[in-house]
Each structure stands twice: as C-alpha cells, then as structure tokens.
Amino acid sequence: TDVITKADVLVVGTGPAGGTMALALARLGVDVMVINKYPWTAPTPRAHITNQRTVEVLRDLGLAEEALALAAPNDLMGENTYCTSLAGEELGRLRTWGTQPHRRSDYELASPEQICDLPQNLLEPLLVGGAARQGARVRFSTEFLRCEQDSEGVTSWVRERDTGREYAIRSKYLIGADGANSRVVDQAGLPLEGKMGVSGSINIVFEADLSRFVAHRPSVLYWIFQPGSSVGGMGIGVVRMVRPWHKWLAIWGYEDVANPPKIDEEFAKGILYNLIGDNQVDIKIESFSTWTVNDMYATKLSAGRIYCMGDAVHRHPPTNGLGSNHSIQDAYNLAWKMALVLGGKAGPDLLDSYNAERAPVAEQTVTRANKSLGCFPPILEALGLFGTDDPEQMRRNMASIKDSTPEAADRRAALRTAIDRSDFVYNCHGVEMNQRYASDAVVGDGTAPPQYDRDPELFYQPTSFPGARLPHGWVARDGARVSTLALCGDGVFTLLTGLGGEAWVDAAAAASAQFGVPIRVHVIGPGRPIEDPHGDFARIREVSENGAILVRPDVYVGWRAEAVSADATDRLCSAMATILALP
Ligand code: FDA
C-alpha cells in the first residue's frame, strides 16, 4: 500500500471521545481526519447521562443549544424507581441526578448548566457534524488496522470497508478513541490494569407508549427486581428512558459471559413483557445486542505519538453515568495542547501533561463505577432474595416485607436504608467536578491544596487552586448575568483580575506577544465591562482583588497570583513558559 493521504492528526473513532477530539481540534484550525469503521455513528442510545461539566464543554464547543434541544431535561430524570415490574409493585424511589431538594443548591452553585439526558445516538452526529463544519475530514466505513510510528509521525493502515481497498494515512499524531476493544491501545502497547467481561448484559431498544406506568414518576431509570424470572438471568433488569415516554432501552443481565444467550424477537419480547408486567402493551423492537461490564483502565494513556482516550483507556459499567462524560473531557483536555504543539507555540512535553492529568481520572472512573455495583446486594438482601435458590420462596419473602410484624418492620427499614445508600450509584458530583490536575502544565503558587470539607466523591468543592476547574460564579456583562466560565475557554488563555489589577492587562499583552498566544484579560468590578453585582467573583477567586487567575483554554486554573506586583509581567511570562513547556 502507498501512503496516499496525510493529516496532522488522525482520530480513530467517532464516539463521544473521537467526535469531541475532531471537533475541538478542527475549531482550533488543526488539520484533522477522523475515521469510523462503521458507515455512520452509533445506532443505539448507549450512554445518556450528560453531566454539568460536559454541558459546559459542549457550550464552549458551540453545541450546547443543539444538545439541550435534543436532551431530556433534569426535571424528568430524578424519580429513580425500584419495582417488581413497571405495572407491578413499587419497592421504593430515590431522587437522583441532583434533583434531591437538599442537593439542588450544590448543583446550582457548581455550574451554570444542569445534568441532562442525551442519548449517545443523538449526541454523536452533533459532534461529528460540528467537526465537519469546522473543517475536519470525516471518513466512515474506514477501519483502522495497524500502525507504525517513528520520530516524525505515525503511519496507520486502514481498510475501506466498501471496497476492501487498504491504504495508509500519515499523521503527526494518532488518537485512539476506538472504544473498549481498542486496537490502537493494543498497537501502542499501553499498560492495562483490571479485567474485561465481568458480567454480561442484553440491550433491547424498543418503542412502546409506557406513559401510564411512568409519567407520574418521571425518571431515566426504572429498576426491576424479578427473582427467578422465567427468561433466565440474574433477576435485575433496567428499563431506561430514551425518549419520554415512548422510546426505551431495556437491560437484562446474563451470567455466563463466555456464552451470551441467543436472542431473537420472541426472546426479547419475553424479557420486555416481564419487565413491563403487562403483555397487552404494543411493543416495537428496534434492535437487540449484548455487551459486557468491564473493570479495566490504562495506567498510561500515550506511547510516543499515539494518544488514547475514552473507553479505550477506561472500561467500566454505566453506574454513575461517567462513560461518555469522561471520554468527552479527555478529548477536551488534550485538544488545546495538541493544537499549540502543532502550531509551534508549545513544546511537545506539554502533551505529557495529558497523562499526568487524565490517567488518574481514568482510574477513578473505573474504580468508582465498579464500586457502585456493590450498592445492589443490600437491596436484594433486604428483599429476602438471598439464602434460597427457590424463586417461589423468593417471591414469598418479597411479599412478606409488607407484613405487620416486627421482622417485616426491620426488613422495611433495611430496604429503605439500602435504597438510600444506592444514592452512591447516581451521585458523584465530586468525581464529576473535583478533578485537580497535578502536572507540568499547572504552576503551583506555594499554597497547599485546600482540604475537602465533605466527601470529595459525593460533593464538589470549588477552588481556584491551580489545577482545579475555574469555579463558576455569576457576574454581569452589560447588566446581564454571565458565568465566570463563559468569560474563558474558546480555545484561548484568560486572565481574570479585579480593580487594582490593571497592571495584569499589560502583563498579558507582553506575555501574549512573547509567546505568540492570545491571552484575554477581564478586569472584573464596578464600572468595568464585567461587573460582580453579587460578589460571586470576589467569593470564588481566593486571591486578592488585584491578584490574578490564569485560566487555561480548557477552563482549568493554570496559575494564580495572590496580588499584583511590579514584576507582574515576569511572573506571568514565567508561568506561561512553564505551562507551554518552553525552555
Ligand atoms: P465509543 O465506543 O463510543 O466509540 C468508539 C468508536 O471507534 C466508534 O465510532 C467505533 O465505530 C470506532 N472504532 C472502533 N474500532 C475501530 C477501528 N478499528 N477502526 C475505525 N473505527 C473504529 N454507557 C452508559 O453510560 N450507559 C449505557 O447504557 C451504555 N450502553 C452501551 C452499550 C453498548 C453496546 C456499548 C458499546 C457501550 C455502552 N455504554 C453505555 C458505554 C458508552 O457508550 C461509552 O462509555 C462511550 O461511548 C465511550 O465513548 P468513546 O468515544 O470512548 O468510545
């Protein structure tokens, strides 16, 4: 095969990670090509929980309005229901995804955005379409086969699936965003920890008007407990809303991972009727497939000029809904760095920070999602499903929880506790928002990282500590409220300061001229284009009014200065040089 085409960056995969990478690079003017072995993006809904940080990223990439128009809003997400079937008995509910009254303020204070539900099959075309609009070259039915790298670049061999023709693509960097069975990760030889195929699941996508079972308890997940159900399996199923309330994805587990069940229309309908609990409902099955729950992550995300992201480097169950969120955020972390390196504005070592910043996230994502699975056995235990293999006995045990006996009262209390504790499966506001990057692309200010006041996995704690995401606060532009986050991003560095910090404007201009990289400055305060009517900025900045916060293009704090000084320009230039990995 001849090398017949070139791109600065080749991205393998048009999923959440690859689509975001292609879009983010293209809008920064990078010559990027993205390929997918299939003729189009993912046909099934797959991931759906879209958290605040991801909506912030989508907004920065110019897609938030389109994404939110397609998403189910937060107020349709929260009445997570445990039941014996949709038509059957309800065992309990748990408010989820930030809808709990006592948690709403945590989410509202954390971000201008809300968690929403955006099925992956609707998100992917947005990302890929956005990438193409920005100039990315998109090639479907093009399968990555293998690659070789040298000191200048990577040669990847691909097969055009329509014609069988093989050819090579030469790029300066290769991005492996090719999902949980990543061939790019294999080719790069990245070290992986953990296990694939821990358990198996059947996905059935179907249409049915289920309004009368669900509209009064709007949720994205309905968990069904069915001991010894006649279609086999582990007895827990999930009916997941795809479109309220007529499009659904049912998930039913199977134990023998090596031997997935043979599924046909009749088998799938049997599962659905059991889960719905009413076989008079009109059902139209769209597709069925099997997938496995994995527990694996890469401890290093790159090798030479190959960088991997998304499920390729973190493979885990859907609990906590982290999958596509962290895939998108991997790409958002790497794209601006790669654009600066390719543009000759930053040293190649800047790319090392991707490993330092995102490998811990990969591990945390996988560990947390798998740990969450441990929340279900206590529910099963309280329902009396342990200690017997006899489905009849299990059903009697489940029924007897309603008895007016002291034993049943204890079990009801245990069930309530178990359901309340399953909050852990849905709530990980801290895991979503508390990432504090420690890398060479973050310049410390000599202070120690602030301690967490509450559980760092469950609760977000804003800080402008270098390496943390810039905290959100409402400031005002021409009187209209605007998030501090919206003052930043858009592919460039931003310096935030207050009155008395005007010297930072000159410092930023000097640094910008020295490094050839734009640095936007906002002097926030009364009488300025950006005002702080609620004192939000004063509260979140954690530096003096005339201090400064240097925000990276990914809206993470790169450096901060407690106060202005005569050598402000030198200090800012030195911080920029470090972040840009320049000598
Ligand atoms: P993703 O797997 O989305 O994308 C990989 C891309 O690479 C695809 O475009 C693929 O075609 C392409 N590709 C792979 N190999 C290639 C090759 N050799 N050459 C060219 N292209 C190649 N999560 C969740 O939260 N809830 C859920 O219910 C589900 N359900 C679910 C079902 C199924 C069937 C799958 C496969 C996955 C899920 N997930 C899920 C997981 C979720 O989809 C996942 O976390 C994200 O899609 C990860 O995004 P990535 O972009 O990293 O990979």
XYZ file of C-alpha atoms and ligand atoms in Angstrom:
636
model
C 0.000 0.000 0.000
C 1.051 3.535 -0.695
C 0.781 6.423 1.661
C -1.969 8.244 -0.113
C -3.181 10.742 2.385
C -1.886 12.918 5.186
C -3.313 14.754 8.166
C -1.678 16.391 11.148
C -3.864 14.322 13.447
C -5.689 11.077 12.695
C -8.503 10.263 15.125
C -9.800 6.687 15.175
C -13.433 6.631 16.297
C -16.411 8.979 16.048
C -17.818 8.196 19.518
C -18.024 10.821 22.257
C -14.210 10.904 22.621
C -13.260 10.874 18.936
C -16.068 13.194 17.869
C -15.094 15.736 20.524
C -11.405 15.471 19.662
C -12.063 16.035 15.962
C -14.338 18.984 16.686
C -12.073 20.593 19.280
C -9.008 20.266 17.046
C -10.768 21.443 13.892
C -12.076 24.569 15.551
C -8.532 25.374 16.639
C -7.530 25.166 12.988
C -5.775 21.801 13.154
C -5.721 19.618 10.052
C -7.551 16.577 11.433
C -9.022 13.462 9.883
C -11.414 11.188 11.775
C -12.392 7.664 10.782
C -15.008 5.136 11.881
C -15.172 1.567 10.679
C -18.973 1.697 10.508
C -20.990 3.558 7.868
C -22.363 6.002 10.452
C -22.264 6.920 14.153
C -23.563 4.571 16.886
C -27.126 3.481 16.063
C -28.109 2.632 19.655
C -28.640 5.075 22.555
C -25.823 3.729 24.802
C -24.547 6.421 27.209
C -27.024 9.153 28.115
C -26.309 10.885 31.444
C -24.705 14.172 30.445
C -23.301 15.924 33.465
C -22.735 19.595 34.195
C -19.075 19.584 33.235
C -19.877 18.006 29.881
C -22.596 20.547 29.106
C -20.035 23.251 29.949
C -17.639 21.657 27.460
C -20.356 21.372 24.820
C -21.190 25.035 25.366
C -17.567 26.018 24.856
C -17.520 23.932 21.675
C -20.620 25.762 20.435
C -23.002 22.803 20.692
C -24.868 23.339 23.959
C -28.035 24.787 22.444
C -28.370 21.987 19.905
C -27.544 19.382 22.542
C -30.035 20.718 25.083
C -32.750 20.884 22.447
C -32.317 17.134 21.971
C -31.859 16.205 25.641
C -34.484 15.327 28.236
C -34.221 17.983 30.956
C -33.129 17.422 34.541
C -36.651 17.573 35.969
C -37.634 14.454 34.010
C -34.679 12.472 35.364
C -34.933 12.134 39.091
C -37.649 9.730 40.326
C -35.426 6.666 40.122
C -37.808 3.792 40.805
C -37.271 0.294 42.180
C -40.181 -2.049 41.415
C -41.170 -5.625 40.582
C -42.273 -4.550 37.086
C -43.458 -1.240 35.631
C -47.072 -2.314 36.164
C -46.256 -4.125 39.381
C -45.436 -3.166 42.917
C -43.190 -0.269 43.693
C -40.471 -1.073 46.242
C -39.252 2.475 46.656
C -37.926 5.527 44.880
C -34.762 7.547 45.168
C -34.320 11.082 43.890
C -31.247 11.148 41.683
C -29.018 13.208 39.379
C -29.061 16.329 41.511
C -32.867 16.524 41.866
C -32.888 15.973 45.645
C -34.133 19.152 47.353
C -31.183 19.157 49.740
C -28.715 18.762 46.857
C -30.181 21.144 44.302
C -28.188 24.087 45.613
C -24.939 22.097 45.384
C -25.524 21.637 41.680
C -26.846 25.125 41.104
C -23.856 26.698 42.835
C -21.403 24.493 40.965
C -22.281 25.284 37.384
C -24.478 27.351 35.111
C -25.533 24.053 33.492
C -27.771 21.183 34.597
C -27.358 17.445 34.255
C -29.494 16.285 31.355
C -30.165 13.074 29.472
C -28.825 12.960 25.949
C -28.775 9.545 24.262
C -25.475 8.837 22.579
C -27.027 8.215 19.162
C -28.245 11.830 19.187
C -25.042 13.302 20.607
C -22.586 11.691 18.178
C -23.977 13.253 14.982
C -23.793 16.658 16.676
C -20.113 16.200 17.463
C -19.182 14.750 14.089
C -21.332 17.279 12.240
C -19.727 20.067 14.234
C -16.280 18.702 13.428
C -17.053 18.509 9.711
C -18.468 22.049 9.733
C -15.184 23.221 11.244
C -13.156 21.523 8.541
C -12.354 18.071 9.924
C -12.204 15.401 7.226
C -14.591 12.612 8.228
C -14.368 9.132 6.713
C -16.867 6.419 7.548
C -16.601 2.720 6.616
C -12.877 3.116 7.189
C -11.286 0.661 9.579
C -8.013 1.208 11.391
C -5.865 -1.910 11.016
C -2.401 -1.226 12.408
C 0.232 1.451 12.700
C 3.910 2.139 12.962
C 5.479 5.199 14.443
C 8.829 6.910 14.084
C 10.276 10.126 15.449
C 8.372 12.269 12.918
C 4.956 10.720 12.888
C 2.702 7.698 12.621
C 1.722 5.662 9.578
C -1.660 3.998 10.000
C -3.013 1.374 7.640
C -6.737 1.462 7.127
C -9.247 -0.557 5.110
C -12.093 0.995 3.192
C -14.821 -1.452 4.043
C -16.932 -0.784 0.945
C -14.179 -1.675 -1.485
C -11.693 -3.658 0.607
C -9.019 -1.206 -0.504
C -6.229 -0.717 2.028
C -4.196 2.435 2.238
C -2.027 4.342 4.667
C -2.586 7.617 6.413
C 0.444 9.517 7.592
C -0.107 11.798 10.575
C 1.971 13.608 13.154
C -0.205 12.192 15.917
C -2.636 9.299 16.168
C -5.591 9.382 18.553
C -7.057 6.089 19.744
C -10.696 6.879 20.517
C -11.799 3.461 19.334
C -13.686 2.225 22.370
C -13.394 -0.625 24.843
C -11.852 -3.096 22.367
C -9.331 -0.549 21.170
C -6.958 -1.760 18.520
C -4.960 1.453 18.839
C -4.316 0.739 22.539
C -3.043 -2.722 21.547
C -0.815 -1.283 18.852
C 0.537 1.339 21.248
C 1.094 -1.357 23.869
C -0.445 0.688 26.671
C -0.378 -0.953 30.111
C -3.859 -2.032 31.269
C -4.995 -2.960 34.775
C -8.076 -4.991 35.639
C -10.417 -7.351 33.915
C -12.760 -7.353 30.911
C -16.052 -9.246 30.815
C -17.001 -9.234 34.498
C -20.655 -9.826 33.622
C -22.892 -9.596 30.573
C -25.919 -7.559 29.615
C -28.552 -7.736 26.920
C -29.670 -4.389 25.482
C -33.073 -4.210 23.798
C -34.071 -0.930 22.171
C -37.833 -0.672 21.708
C -40.752 1.637 21.167
C -43.813 1.486 23.396
C -46.025 4.121 24.939
C -45.351 3.490 28.633
C -46.685 6.865 29.838
C -49.278 5.365 32.138
C -46.587 3.448 34.071
C -44.023 6.200 34.318
C -45.223 9.758 33.665
C -46.264 10.204 37.322
C -42.740 9.250 38.465
C -40.524 10.690 35.734
C -37.108 9.108 35.661
C -34.429 7.861 33.328
C -34.077 4.520 35.126
C -36.654 2.012 36.369
C -35.034 -0.912 38.154
C -36.963 -4.168 38.095
C -36.346 -6.946 40.629
C -37.663 -10.299 39.466
C -36.453 -13.358 41.326
C -36.001 -16.416 39.177
C -37.617 -14.789 36.211
C -38.565 -17.386 33.593
C -36.383 -15.907 30.867
C -33.284 -16.628 32.943
C -30.663 -14.147 34.015
C -29.787 -12.560 37.327
C -33.185 -11.152 38.154
C -32.416 -7.433 37.923
C -33.466 -5.530 34.843
C -33.446 -1.876 33.931
C -35.912 -0.033 31.743
C -34.199 3.133 30.638
C -35.917 6.106 29.118
C -34.560 7.091 25.742
C -37.331 9.494 24.748
C -40.064 10.307 27.247
C -42.149 8.147 27.311
C -42.252 6.160 24.116
C -38.690 5.058 23.381
C -36.795 2.753 25.700
C -33.761 0.629 26.268
C -34.187 -2.466 28.402
C -31.148 -4.025 30.013
C -31.214 -7.585 31.309
C -28.161 -9.284 32.756
C -26.750 -12.707 31.983
C -24.139 -14.544 33.973
C -22.189 -16.752 31.597
C -20.125 -14.079 29.892
C -18.404 -16.597 27.650
C -21.774 -17.769 26.290
C -24.086 -14.859 25.601
C -27.696 -16.001 25.131
C -29.075 -16.375 21.633
C -31.566 -13.576 21.271
C -34.430 -13.453 18.835
C -37.532 -11.279 18.635
C -39.598 -13.665 20.745
C -36.955 -13.979 23.464
C -36.556 -10.196 23.561
C -40.330 -9.680 23.770
C -40.478 -12.161 26.644
C -37.966 -10.092 28.587
C -39.814 -6.861 27.819
C -43.240 -8.189 28.847
C -41.786 -9.429 32.124
C -40.178 -6.064 32.832
C -43.282 -4.080 31.871
C -45.583 -6.523 33.637
C -48.343 -6.105 31.080
C -48.351 -8.108 27.859
C -51.117 -6.032 26.303
C -48.724 -3.158 25.612
C -47.864 -2.575 21.967
C -44.130 -3.088 21.543
C -41.937 -2.488 18.528
C -38.436 -3.868 18.946
C -35.784 -1.854 17.161
C -32.628 -3.778 17.985
C -31.024 -6.113 20.469
C -27.386 -6.732 21.311
C -25.160 -7.939 24.114
C -22.299 -6.144 25.859
C -20.115 -6.819 28.868
C -19.385 -4.993 32.080
C -15.665 -4.299 32.306
C -13.303 -3.230 35.048
C -10.163 -2.048 33.289
C -8.125 1.106 32.817
C -4.833 2.106 31.269
C -2.189 3.433 33.634
C -0.535 5.322 30.784
C -2.597 6.946 28.062
C 0.054 7.539 25.429
C 3.078 5.967 23.792
C 5.237 8.185 21.625
C 2.943 9.950 19.182
C -0.114 7.831 19.957
C -2.638 9.198 22.471
C -5.654 7.210 23.643
C -8.860 8.402 25.250
C -12.374 7.431 26.263
C -13.433 3.813 26.692
C -10.181 2.784 25.048
C -8.466 3.671 28.329
C -11.342 3.442 30.863
C -13.715 0.489 30.553
C -16.415 0.210 33.174
C -20.134 -0.296 33.865
C -22.657 2.514 33.258
C -23.217 3.128 37.001
C -22.760 6.846 37.797
C -23.067 7.653 34.111
C -19.437 8.639 33.721
C -18.529 6.903 30.451
C -19.214 9.370 27.716
C -18.698 12.352 30.054
C -15.123 11.457 30.851
C -14.496 10.456 27.236
C -15.530 13.925 26.084
C -13.450 15.547 28.799
C -10.349 13.518 27.872
C -10.547 14.984 24.392
C -11.173 18.487 25.678
C -8.073 18.189 27.855
C -5.776 17.100 25.039
C -7.065 19.098 22.066
C -5.806 22.569 23.013
C -2.420 21.172 23.982
C -2.025 19.336 20.697
C -3.116 22.412 18.743
C -0.488 24.546 20.498
C 2.247 21.960 19.961
C 1.365 21.540 16.273
C 1.254 25.318 15.874
C 4.782 25.548 17.254
C 3.596 27.601 20.245
C 4.272 24.970 22.904
C 6.940 22.356 23.466
C 5.978 18.708 22.820
C 6.353 17.981 26.553
C 3.063 19.808 27.088
C 1.418 16.651 25.764
C 2.874 14.643 28.680
C 0.537 16.545 30.960
C -2.358 14.678 29.329
C -1.092 11.521 31.030
C -0.497 13.185 34.365
C -3.914 14.858 34.316
C -6.197 12.230 32.812
C -4.702 8.855 33.848
C -5.815 9.397 37.482
C -9.290 10.254 36.162
C -9.360 7.025 34.142
C -8.549 5.006 37.247
C -11.037 6.881 39.401
C -13.806 6.472 36.809
C -13.378 2.719 36.564
C -12.934 2.187 40.286
C -15.924 4.306 41.182
C -18.297 2.817 38.586
C -17.441 -0.725 39.709
C -17.636 0.166 43.396
C -21.165 1.437 42.793
C -22.294 -2.047 41.737
C -21.842 -3.014 45.396
C -24.944 -0.946 46.269
C -27.357 -3.519 44.870
C -26.765 -6.623 47.051
C -28.066 -4.893 50.237
C -31.325 -4.136 48.398
C -31.605 -7.785 47.327
C -30.820 -8.908 50.851
C -33.500 -6.688 52.407
C -35.990 -8.061 49.887
C -35.152 -11.570 51.104
C -33.651 -12.769 47.844
C -30.557 -14.301 49.414
C -30.322 -17.609 51.247
C -32.591 -19.523 48.852
C -32.479 -20.633 45.215
C -36.214 -21.235 45.079
C -37.994 -18.497 43.097
C -41.279 -19.216 44.903
C -39.595 -18.735 48.261
C -38.031 -15.517 46.985
C -41.428 -14.229 45.913
C -42.896 -15.112 49.312
C -40.007 -13.324 51.009
C -40.568 -10.234 48.878
C -44.285 -10.282 49.676
C -43.773 -10.725 53.407
C -41.951 -7.393 53.666
C -45.454 -5.871 53.801
C -46.477 -7.880 56.895
C -47.362 -6.120 60.143
C -44.677 -7.945 62.080
C -41.546 -6.688 63.833
C -39.389 -8.763 61.437
C -41.025 -7.179 58.414
C -40.609 -3.735 60.000
C -36.875 -4.412 60.347
C -36.693 -5.508 56.734
C -38.582 -2.414 55.582
C -36.114 -0.264 57.466
C -33.218 -2.204 55.955
C -34.714 -1.781 52.484
C -35.101 1.968 52.963
C -31.506 2.238 54.157
C -30.281 0.162 51.227
C -32.242 2.264 48.756
C -30.977 5.493 50.326
C -27.403 4.192 50.169
C -27.814 3.409 46.488
C -27.552 7.190 46.052
C -23.893 6.288 45.511
C -24.833 4.774 42.112
C -26.097 8.089 40.748
C -24.465 10.810 42.779
C -20.817 11.530 42.257
C -20.802 15.273 41.967
C -17.285 15.337 43.379
C -15.969 12.732 40.947
C -17.507 14.801 38.154
C -16.227 18.211 39.192
C -13.371 17.953 41.710
C -10.615 16.871 39.375
C -7.464 18.667 40.428
C -4.768 18.256 37.860
C -1.188 17.966 39.060
C 1.167 18.204 36.103
C 3.819 20.328 34.463
C 1.026 22.276 32.761
C -0.066 23.606 36.138
C 2.068 26.050 38.097
C 1.640 25.922 41.863
C 1.579 29.086 43.941
C 3.247 27.650 47.021
C -0.027 27.081 48.861
C -1.205 23.626 49.878
C -4.249 22.143 48.132
C -7.363 23.015 50.142
C -8.728 20.156 52.242
C -12.155 18.839 51.349
C -14.852 19.776 53.864
C -17.164 16.986 52.707
C -16.788 13.624 50.960
C -14.770 14.504 47.841
C -16.540 11.859 45.722
C -20.059 12.995 46.582
C -19.605 16.753 46.879
C -17.938 19.304 44.676
C -15.769 21.864 46.397
C -14.945 24.911 44.299
C -11.419 26.293 44.445
C -9.186 28.396 42.247
C -6.241 26.256 43.384
C -4.004 25.730 40.330
C -5.064 22.531 38.582
C -8.756 22.837 39.501
C -11.553 23.822 37.131
C -12.285 27.535 37.407
C -15.202 27.909 39.853
C -18.489 29.130 38.472
C -19.992 32.395 39.708
C -22.479 34.754 38.131
C -21.002 38.069 37.035
C -22.641 40.634 34.753
C -21.909 41.866 31.251
C -23.973 44.927 30.311
C -26.115 44.036 33.275
C -26.970 40.556 32.013
C -25.690 37.652 34.054
C -22.897 35.569 32.625
C -20.940 32.721 34.187
C -17.276 33.204 35.008
C -16.786 30.056 32.907
C -18.209 31.823 29.860
C -15.544 34.538 30.182
C -12.946 31.841 29.489
C -12.360 28.984 27.085
C -12.970 29.259 23.349
C -9.502 27.872 22.792
C -7.523 30.663 24.457
C -5.933 31.559 27.789
C -7.761 34.053 30.004
C -6.504 36.172 32.874
C -9.077 37.217 35.462
C -8.374 40.055 37.865
C -10.218 42.763 39.788
C -9.857 46.508 40.269
C -6.308 47.493 41.103
C -5.081 44.624 38.928
C -4.854 46.723 35.761
C -1.123 46.000 35.536
C -2.095 42.461 34.529
C -3.521 43.850 31.293
C -0.042 44.996 30.254
C 1.472 41.782 31.591
C -0.908 39.716 29.482
C -0.171 41.796 26.390
C 3.559 41.300 26.942
C 3.209 37.563 27.527
C 0.929 37.246 24.548
C 3.498 38.983 22.337
C 6.349 36.900 23.726
C 4.672 33.520 23.199
C 2.501 34.317 20.196
C -0.511 33.013 22.086
C -3.561 35.194 22.759
C -4.326 35.913 26.415
C -7.686 37.523 27.033
C -7.984 39.682 30.181
C -11.049 40.611 32.212
C -10.738 43.250 34.926
C -13.887 42.500 36.889
C -15.530 45.164 39.044
C -17.755 48.219 39.194
C -17.694 50.412 36.136
C -15.954 47.736 34.052
C -17.413 45.757 31.135
C -17.722 42.798 33.525
C -19.155 43.625 36.948
C -19.615 41.476 40.016
C -23.021 42.520 41.356
C -23.472 39.531 43.676
C -19.876 39.431 44.832
C -19.627 35.928 43.336
C -16.248 36.539 41.747
C -14.906 38.051 44.957
C -16.040 34.905 46.785
C -14.604 32.329 44.394
C -11.334 33.907 43.350
C -9.351 33.070 46.552
C -6.785 35.759 45.670
C -6.807 39.500 46.444
C -8.823 41.847 44.318
C -5.688 42.857 42.403
C -4.400 39.291 42.168
C -4.874 37.211 39.034
C -6.108 33.812 37.916
C -4.636 32.412 34.713
C -7.220 30.123 33.139
C -6.120 27.568 30.550
C -8.113 27.060 27.349
C -9.818 24.050 28.995
C -11.063 26.378 31.771
C -8.765 24.862 34.396
C -6.664 27.189 36.516
C -3.080 27.083 35.243
C -1.598 29.522 37.732
C -2.679 32.283 40.091
C -1.104 35.265 41.815
C -2.208 36.400 45.245
C -1.580 40.063 44.395
C -0.221 42.294 41.688
C 3.419 43.358 41.889
C 5.964 45.370 39.939
C 7.235 42.165 38.329
C 3.763 41.009 37.237
C 4.897 40.604 33.620
C 7.869 38.434 34.565
C 5.723 36.263 36.788
C 3.066 35.765 34.161
C 5.639 35.063 31.443
C 7.367 32.557 33.643
C 4.065 30.761 34.357
C 3.161 30.744 30.675
C 6.578 29.364 29.709
C 6.152 26.520 32.193
C 2.641 25.681 31.041
C 3.705 25.794 27.395
C 6.678 23.532 28.178
C 9.079 26.029 26.668
C 12.694 26.224 27.836
P -17.101 4.506 21.659
O -17.099 3.074 21.922
O -18.359 5.263 21.825
O -16.579 4.827 20.214
C -15.590 4.072 19.576
C -15.545 4.495 18.127
O -14.445 3.883 17.495
C -16.773 4.088 17.336
O -17.071 5.114 16.420
C -16.297 2.842 16.624
O -17.027 2.546 15.470
C -14.880 3.234 16.301
N -13.954 2.134 16.060
C -13.679 1.089 16.870
N -12.718 0.330 16.328
C -12.371 0.913 15.158
C -11.426 0.603 14.138
N -10.614 -0.466 14.225
N -11.351 1.420 13.064
C -12.151 2.520 12.955
N -13.059 2.853 13.890
C -13.161 2.062 14.975
N -22.717 3.709 28.716
C -23.662 4.175 29.539
O -23.376 5.086 30.311
N -24.924 3.647 29.522
C -25.259 2.652 28.671
O -26.401 2.169 28.696
C -24.292 2.177 27.788
N -24.578 1.201 26.895
C -23.648 0.802 25.993
C -23.985 -0.139 25.036
C -23.065 -0.554 24.107
C -23.459 -1.585 23.089
C -21.762 -0.005 24.139
C -20.730 -0.438 23.130
C -21.424 0.930 25.104
C -22.357 1.343 26.044
N -22.044 2.303 27.003
C -23.005 2.733 27.836
C -20.703 2.876 27.124
C -20.588 4.205 26.410
O -21.148 4.039 25.146
C -19.118 4.597 26.363
O -18.665 4.940 27.661
C -18.809 5.737 25.426
O -19.374 5.519 24.181
C -17.313 5.896 25.270
O -17.023 6.745 24.210
P -15.751 6.526 23.288
O -15.825 7.611 22.276
O -14.551 6.404 24.115
O -15.937 5.104 22.608
